[in-house]
Short mmCIF file of C-alpha atoms and ligand atoms in Angstrom, two decimals:
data_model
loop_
_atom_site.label_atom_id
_atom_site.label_comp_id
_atom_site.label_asym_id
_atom_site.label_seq_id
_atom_site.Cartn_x
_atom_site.Cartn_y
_atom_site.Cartn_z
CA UNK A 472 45.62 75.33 114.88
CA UNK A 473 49.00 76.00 113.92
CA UNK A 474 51.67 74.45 111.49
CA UNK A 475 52.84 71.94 113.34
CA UNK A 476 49.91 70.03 113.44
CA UNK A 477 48.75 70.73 109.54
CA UNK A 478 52.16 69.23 108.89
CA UNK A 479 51.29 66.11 111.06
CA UNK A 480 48.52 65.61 109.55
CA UNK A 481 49.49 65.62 106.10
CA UNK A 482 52.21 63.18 107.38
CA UNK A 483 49.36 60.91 108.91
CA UNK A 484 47.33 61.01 105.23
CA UNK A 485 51.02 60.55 103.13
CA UNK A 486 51.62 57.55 105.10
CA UNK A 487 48.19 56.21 104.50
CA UNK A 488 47.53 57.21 101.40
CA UNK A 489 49.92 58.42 99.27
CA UNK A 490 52.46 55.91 98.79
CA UNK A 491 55.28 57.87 97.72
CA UNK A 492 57.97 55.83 96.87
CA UNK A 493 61.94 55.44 97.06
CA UNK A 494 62.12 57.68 93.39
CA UNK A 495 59.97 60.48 94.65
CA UNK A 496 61.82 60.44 97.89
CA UNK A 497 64.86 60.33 96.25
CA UNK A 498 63.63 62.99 93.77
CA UNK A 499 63.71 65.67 96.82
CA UNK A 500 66.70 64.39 98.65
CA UNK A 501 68.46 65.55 94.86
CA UNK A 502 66.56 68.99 94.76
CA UNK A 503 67.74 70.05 98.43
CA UNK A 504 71.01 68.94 97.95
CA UNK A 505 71.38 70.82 94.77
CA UNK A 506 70.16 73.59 96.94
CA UNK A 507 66.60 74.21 94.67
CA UNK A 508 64.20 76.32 96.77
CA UNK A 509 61.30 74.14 98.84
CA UNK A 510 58.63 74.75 97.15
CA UNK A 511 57.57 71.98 95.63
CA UNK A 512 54.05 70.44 96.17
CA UNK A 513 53.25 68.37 99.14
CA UNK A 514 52.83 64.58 98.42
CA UNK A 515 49.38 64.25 98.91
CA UNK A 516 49.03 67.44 96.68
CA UNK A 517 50.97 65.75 93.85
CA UNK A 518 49.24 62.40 94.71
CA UNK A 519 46.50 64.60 93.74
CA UNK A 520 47.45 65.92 90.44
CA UNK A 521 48.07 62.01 89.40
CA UNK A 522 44.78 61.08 90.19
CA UNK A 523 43.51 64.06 88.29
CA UNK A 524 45.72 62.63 85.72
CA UNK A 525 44.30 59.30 85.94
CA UNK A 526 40.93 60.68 85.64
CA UNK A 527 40.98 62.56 82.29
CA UNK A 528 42.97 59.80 81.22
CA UNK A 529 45.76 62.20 80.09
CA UNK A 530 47.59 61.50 76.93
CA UNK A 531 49.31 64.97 77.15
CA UNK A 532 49.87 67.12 80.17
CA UNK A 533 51.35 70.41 80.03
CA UNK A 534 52.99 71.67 83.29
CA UNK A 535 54.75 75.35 83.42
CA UNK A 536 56.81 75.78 86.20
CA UNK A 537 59.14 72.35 86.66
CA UNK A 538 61.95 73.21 89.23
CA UNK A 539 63.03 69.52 90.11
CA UNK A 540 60.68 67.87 88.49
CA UNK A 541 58.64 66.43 91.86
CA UNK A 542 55.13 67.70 90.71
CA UNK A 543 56.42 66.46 87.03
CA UNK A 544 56.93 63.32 88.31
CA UNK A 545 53.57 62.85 89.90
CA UNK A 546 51.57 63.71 86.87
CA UNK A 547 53.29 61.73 84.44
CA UNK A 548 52.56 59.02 86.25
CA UNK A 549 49.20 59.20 85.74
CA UNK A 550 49.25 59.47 81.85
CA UNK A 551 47.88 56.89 79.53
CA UNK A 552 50.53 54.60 78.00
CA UNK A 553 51.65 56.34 75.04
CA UNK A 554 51.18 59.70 76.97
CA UNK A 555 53.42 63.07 76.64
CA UNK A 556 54.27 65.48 79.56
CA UNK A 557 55.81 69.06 78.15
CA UNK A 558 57.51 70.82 81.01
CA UNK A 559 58.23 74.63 81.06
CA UNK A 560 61.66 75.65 82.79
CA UNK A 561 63.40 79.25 83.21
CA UNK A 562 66.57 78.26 85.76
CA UNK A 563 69.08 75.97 83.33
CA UNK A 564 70.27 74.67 86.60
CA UNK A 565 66.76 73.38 88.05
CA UNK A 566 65.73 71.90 84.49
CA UNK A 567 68.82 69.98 84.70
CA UNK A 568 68.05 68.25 88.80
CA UNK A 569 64.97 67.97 87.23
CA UNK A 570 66.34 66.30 84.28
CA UNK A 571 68.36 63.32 86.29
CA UNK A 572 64.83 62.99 88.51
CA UNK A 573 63.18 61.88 85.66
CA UNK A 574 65.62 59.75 84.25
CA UNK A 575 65.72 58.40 87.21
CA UNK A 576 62.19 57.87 87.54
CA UNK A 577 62.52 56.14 83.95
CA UNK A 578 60.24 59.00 82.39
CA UNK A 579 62.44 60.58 80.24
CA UNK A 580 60.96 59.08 77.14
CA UNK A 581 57.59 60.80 77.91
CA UNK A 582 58.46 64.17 79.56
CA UNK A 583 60.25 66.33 77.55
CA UNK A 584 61.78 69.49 79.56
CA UNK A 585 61.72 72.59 77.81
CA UNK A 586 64.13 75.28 79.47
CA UNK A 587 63.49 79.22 78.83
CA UNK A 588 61.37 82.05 79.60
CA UNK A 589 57.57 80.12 79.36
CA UNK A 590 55.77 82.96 77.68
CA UNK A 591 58.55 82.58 74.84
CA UNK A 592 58.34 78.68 74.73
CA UNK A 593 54.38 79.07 74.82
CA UNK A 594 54.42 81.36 72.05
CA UNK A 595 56.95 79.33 70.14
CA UNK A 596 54.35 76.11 70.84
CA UNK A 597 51.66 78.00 69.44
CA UNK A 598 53.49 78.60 66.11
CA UNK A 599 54.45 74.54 65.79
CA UNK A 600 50.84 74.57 66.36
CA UNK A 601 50.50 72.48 69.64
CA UNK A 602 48.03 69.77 69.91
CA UNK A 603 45.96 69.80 72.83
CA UNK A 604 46.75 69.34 76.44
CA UNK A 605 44.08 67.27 78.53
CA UNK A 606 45.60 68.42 81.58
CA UNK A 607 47.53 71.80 82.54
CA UNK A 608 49.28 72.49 85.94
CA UNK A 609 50.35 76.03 85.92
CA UNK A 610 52.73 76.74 89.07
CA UNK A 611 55.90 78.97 87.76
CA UNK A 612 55.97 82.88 87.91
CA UNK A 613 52.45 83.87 89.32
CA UNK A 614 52.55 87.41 87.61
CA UNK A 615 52.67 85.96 84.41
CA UNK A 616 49.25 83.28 85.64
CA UNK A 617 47.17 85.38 83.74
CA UNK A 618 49.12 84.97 80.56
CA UNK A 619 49.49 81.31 81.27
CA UNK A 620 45.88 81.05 81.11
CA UNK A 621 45.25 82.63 78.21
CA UNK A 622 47.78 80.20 76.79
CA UNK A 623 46.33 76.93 78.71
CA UNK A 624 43.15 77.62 76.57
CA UNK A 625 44.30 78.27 73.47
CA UNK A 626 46.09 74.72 74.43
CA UNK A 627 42.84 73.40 75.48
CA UNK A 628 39.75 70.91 74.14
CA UNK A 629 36.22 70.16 75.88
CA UNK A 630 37.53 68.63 79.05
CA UNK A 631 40.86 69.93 79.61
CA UNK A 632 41.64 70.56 83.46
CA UNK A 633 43.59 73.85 84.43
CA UNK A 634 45.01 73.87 87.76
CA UNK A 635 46.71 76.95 89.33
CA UNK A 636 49.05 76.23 92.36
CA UNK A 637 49.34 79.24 94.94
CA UNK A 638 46.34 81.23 94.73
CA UNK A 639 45.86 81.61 98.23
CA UNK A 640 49.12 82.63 99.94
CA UNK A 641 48.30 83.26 103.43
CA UNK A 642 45.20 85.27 102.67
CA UNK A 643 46.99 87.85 100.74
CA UNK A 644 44.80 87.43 97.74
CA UNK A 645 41.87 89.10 99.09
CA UNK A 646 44.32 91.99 99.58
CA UNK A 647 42.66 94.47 96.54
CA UNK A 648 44.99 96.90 97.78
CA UNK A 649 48.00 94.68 97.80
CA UNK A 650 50.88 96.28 95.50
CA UNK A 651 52.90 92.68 94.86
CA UNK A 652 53.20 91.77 91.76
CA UNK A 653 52.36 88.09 92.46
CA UNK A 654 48.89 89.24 94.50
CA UNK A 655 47.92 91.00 91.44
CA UNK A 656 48.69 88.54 89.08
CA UNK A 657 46.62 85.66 91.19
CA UNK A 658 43.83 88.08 91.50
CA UNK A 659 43.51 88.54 87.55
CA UNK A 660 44.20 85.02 87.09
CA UNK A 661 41.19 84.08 89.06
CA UNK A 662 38.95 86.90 87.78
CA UNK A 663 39.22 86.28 83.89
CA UNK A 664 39.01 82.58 85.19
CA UNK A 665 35.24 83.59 87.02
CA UNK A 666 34.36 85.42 84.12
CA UNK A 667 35.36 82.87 81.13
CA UNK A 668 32.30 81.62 79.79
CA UNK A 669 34.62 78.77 78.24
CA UNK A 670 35.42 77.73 82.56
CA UNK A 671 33.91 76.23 84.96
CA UNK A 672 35.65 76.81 87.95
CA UNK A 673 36.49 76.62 91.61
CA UNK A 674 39.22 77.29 94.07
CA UNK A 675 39.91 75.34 97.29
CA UNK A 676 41.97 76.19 100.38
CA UNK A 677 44.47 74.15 102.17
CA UNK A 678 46.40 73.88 104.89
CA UNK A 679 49.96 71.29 105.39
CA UNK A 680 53.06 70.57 105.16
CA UNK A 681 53.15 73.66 102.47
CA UNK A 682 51.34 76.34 105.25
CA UNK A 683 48.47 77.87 104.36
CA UNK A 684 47.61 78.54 100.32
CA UNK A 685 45.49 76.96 97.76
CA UNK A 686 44.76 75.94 93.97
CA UNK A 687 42.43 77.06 91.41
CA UNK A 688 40.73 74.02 89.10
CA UNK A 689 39.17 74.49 86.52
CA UNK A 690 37.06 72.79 83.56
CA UNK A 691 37.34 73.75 80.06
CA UNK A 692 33.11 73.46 78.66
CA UNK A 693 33.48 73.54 75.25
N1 SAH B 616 55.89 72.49 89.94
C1 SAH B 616 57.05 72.37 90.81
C2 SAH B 616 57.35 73.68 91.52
C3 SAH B 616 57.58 74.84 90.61
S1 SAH B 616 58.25 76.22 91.47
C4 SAH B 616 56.75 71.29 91.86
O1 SAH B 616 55.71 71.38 92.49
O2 SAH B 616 57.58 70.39 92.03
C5 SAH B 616 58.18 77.42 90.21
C6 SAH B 616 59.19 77.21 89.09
O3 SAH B 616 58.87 78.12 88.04
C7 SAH B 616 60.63 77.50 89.50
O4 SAH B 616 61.44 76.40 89.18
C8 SAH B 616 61.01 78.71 88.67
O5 SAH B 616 62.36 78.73 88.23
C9 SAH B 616 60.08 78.58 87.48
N2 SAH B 616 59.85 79.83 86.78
C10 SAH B 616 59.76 81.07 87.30
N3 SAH B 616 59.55 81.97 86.34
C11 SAH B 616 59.50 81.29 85.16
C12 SAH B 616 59.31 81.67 83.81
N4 SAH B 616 59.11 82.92 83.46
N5 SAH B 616 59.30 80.70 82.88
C13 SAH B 616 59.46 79.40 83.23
N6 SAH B 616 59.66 79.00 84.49
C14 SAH B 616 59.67 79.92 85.45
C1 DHB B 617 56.54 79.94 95.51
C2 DHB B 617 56.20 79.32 94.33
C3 DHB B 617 55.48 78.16 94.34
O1 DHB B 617 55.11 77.54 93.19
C4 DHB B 617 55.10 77.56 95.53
O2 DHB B 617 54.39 76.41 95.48
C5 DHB B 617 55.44 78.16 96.72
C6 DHB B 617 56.17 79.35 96.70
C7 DHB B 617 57.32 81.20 95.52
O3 DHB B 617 57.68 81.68 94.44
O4 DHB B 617 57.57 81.72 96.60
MG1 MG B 618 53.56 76.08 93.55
#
């Protein structure tokens, strides 16, 4: 098996399946021409994420991490009419590719874009006291996940979905020994994840367009 054909393959599912259109094409023509690093979910990975946003119904989502605003995109489009999206930035000049995406995709009336260092916004969110998020995609800095997660649960209610993007990365997370700073902060993520009696959750492999990583999902029990 090699990358070639996980790439064909998630090209055979997109074009059955996925139904990206003309904005969400257009949304990553923008962010490689403005030069934004690749690494952006698949489609059928941010197909994904809408459907889990269709699922909980989401009225507010709460993404950290936005770069272009692809993933963004995706799960917005699976809120609830009347829904909110709250998107975490650091780079001024991604949140603002990100920003013409979503006008673009006519969402900037329910995604609002907030650019800065997350644990600062987070902790500024806390003190305007924050209602709940229904669904939380956490996919920025991955030595700060475990911080994020003790934030997505503050942010949480019975029911809330937490996904974590990148918790696989080749295999390197089973490296105990492994000295990067983004290893070690997947590793904790996951272990104060396993060990939350307030979680239920799972992580999942995958292969694609994207190489070879994974995602973290978990449920928020009471
Ligand atoms: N969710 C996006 C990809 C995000 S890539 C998608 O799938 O389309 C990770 C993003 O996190 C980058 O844009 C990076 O600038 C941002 N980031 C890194 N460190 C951050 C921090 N401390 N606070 C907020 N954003 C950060
Ligand atoms: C990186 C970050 C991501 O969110 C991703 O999906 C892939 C790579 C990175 O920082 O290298
Ligand atoms: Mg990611």
């Amino acid at each position: 098996m090699n990358q070639s054909k996980w790439t064909a393959v998630d090209t055979y599912f997109s074009n059955l399946l996925v139904h990206a259109d003309a904005i969400l094409e257009n949304t990553l023509k923008r962010c490689k021409q403005a030069g934004l690093p690749e690494i952006h979910v698949a489609p059928n990975q941010g197909k994904l994420l809408q459907l889990l946003s269709f699922s909980v119904q989401a009225k507010r989502i709460l993404e950290v991490g936005t770069l272009g605003g692809y993933s963004t995109i995706w799960l917005a489009r699976g809120m609830r009419a009347g829904g909110k999206l709250v998107t975490l930035e650091y780079e001024p000049a991604y949140a603002k590719v990100a920003e013409v995406n979503i006008n673009e995709a006519g969402l900037s009336n329910v995604i609002e874009i907030r650019v800065g260092v997350a644990l600062d916004t987070l902790r500024q969110m806390e003190s305007e006291d924050t209602e709940p998020f229904d669904l939380i995609f956490i996919d920025a800095d991955k030595p700060s996940n475990p911080e994020y997660l003790k934030y997505a649960l503050k942010f949480s209610h019975m029911g809330t979905i937490i996904v974590g993007d990148n918790v696989v990365r080749e295999g390197e997370v089973i490296n105990e020994k492994s000295d990067d700073p983004k290893v070690e902060g997947v590793r904790r993520f996951l272990e104060s994840m396993g060990s939350n009696p307030r979680l239920s959750a799972t992580a999942i492999q995958t292969v694609g367009s994207k190489g070879y990583d994974g995602f973290s999902i978990a449920v928020v029990r009471n």
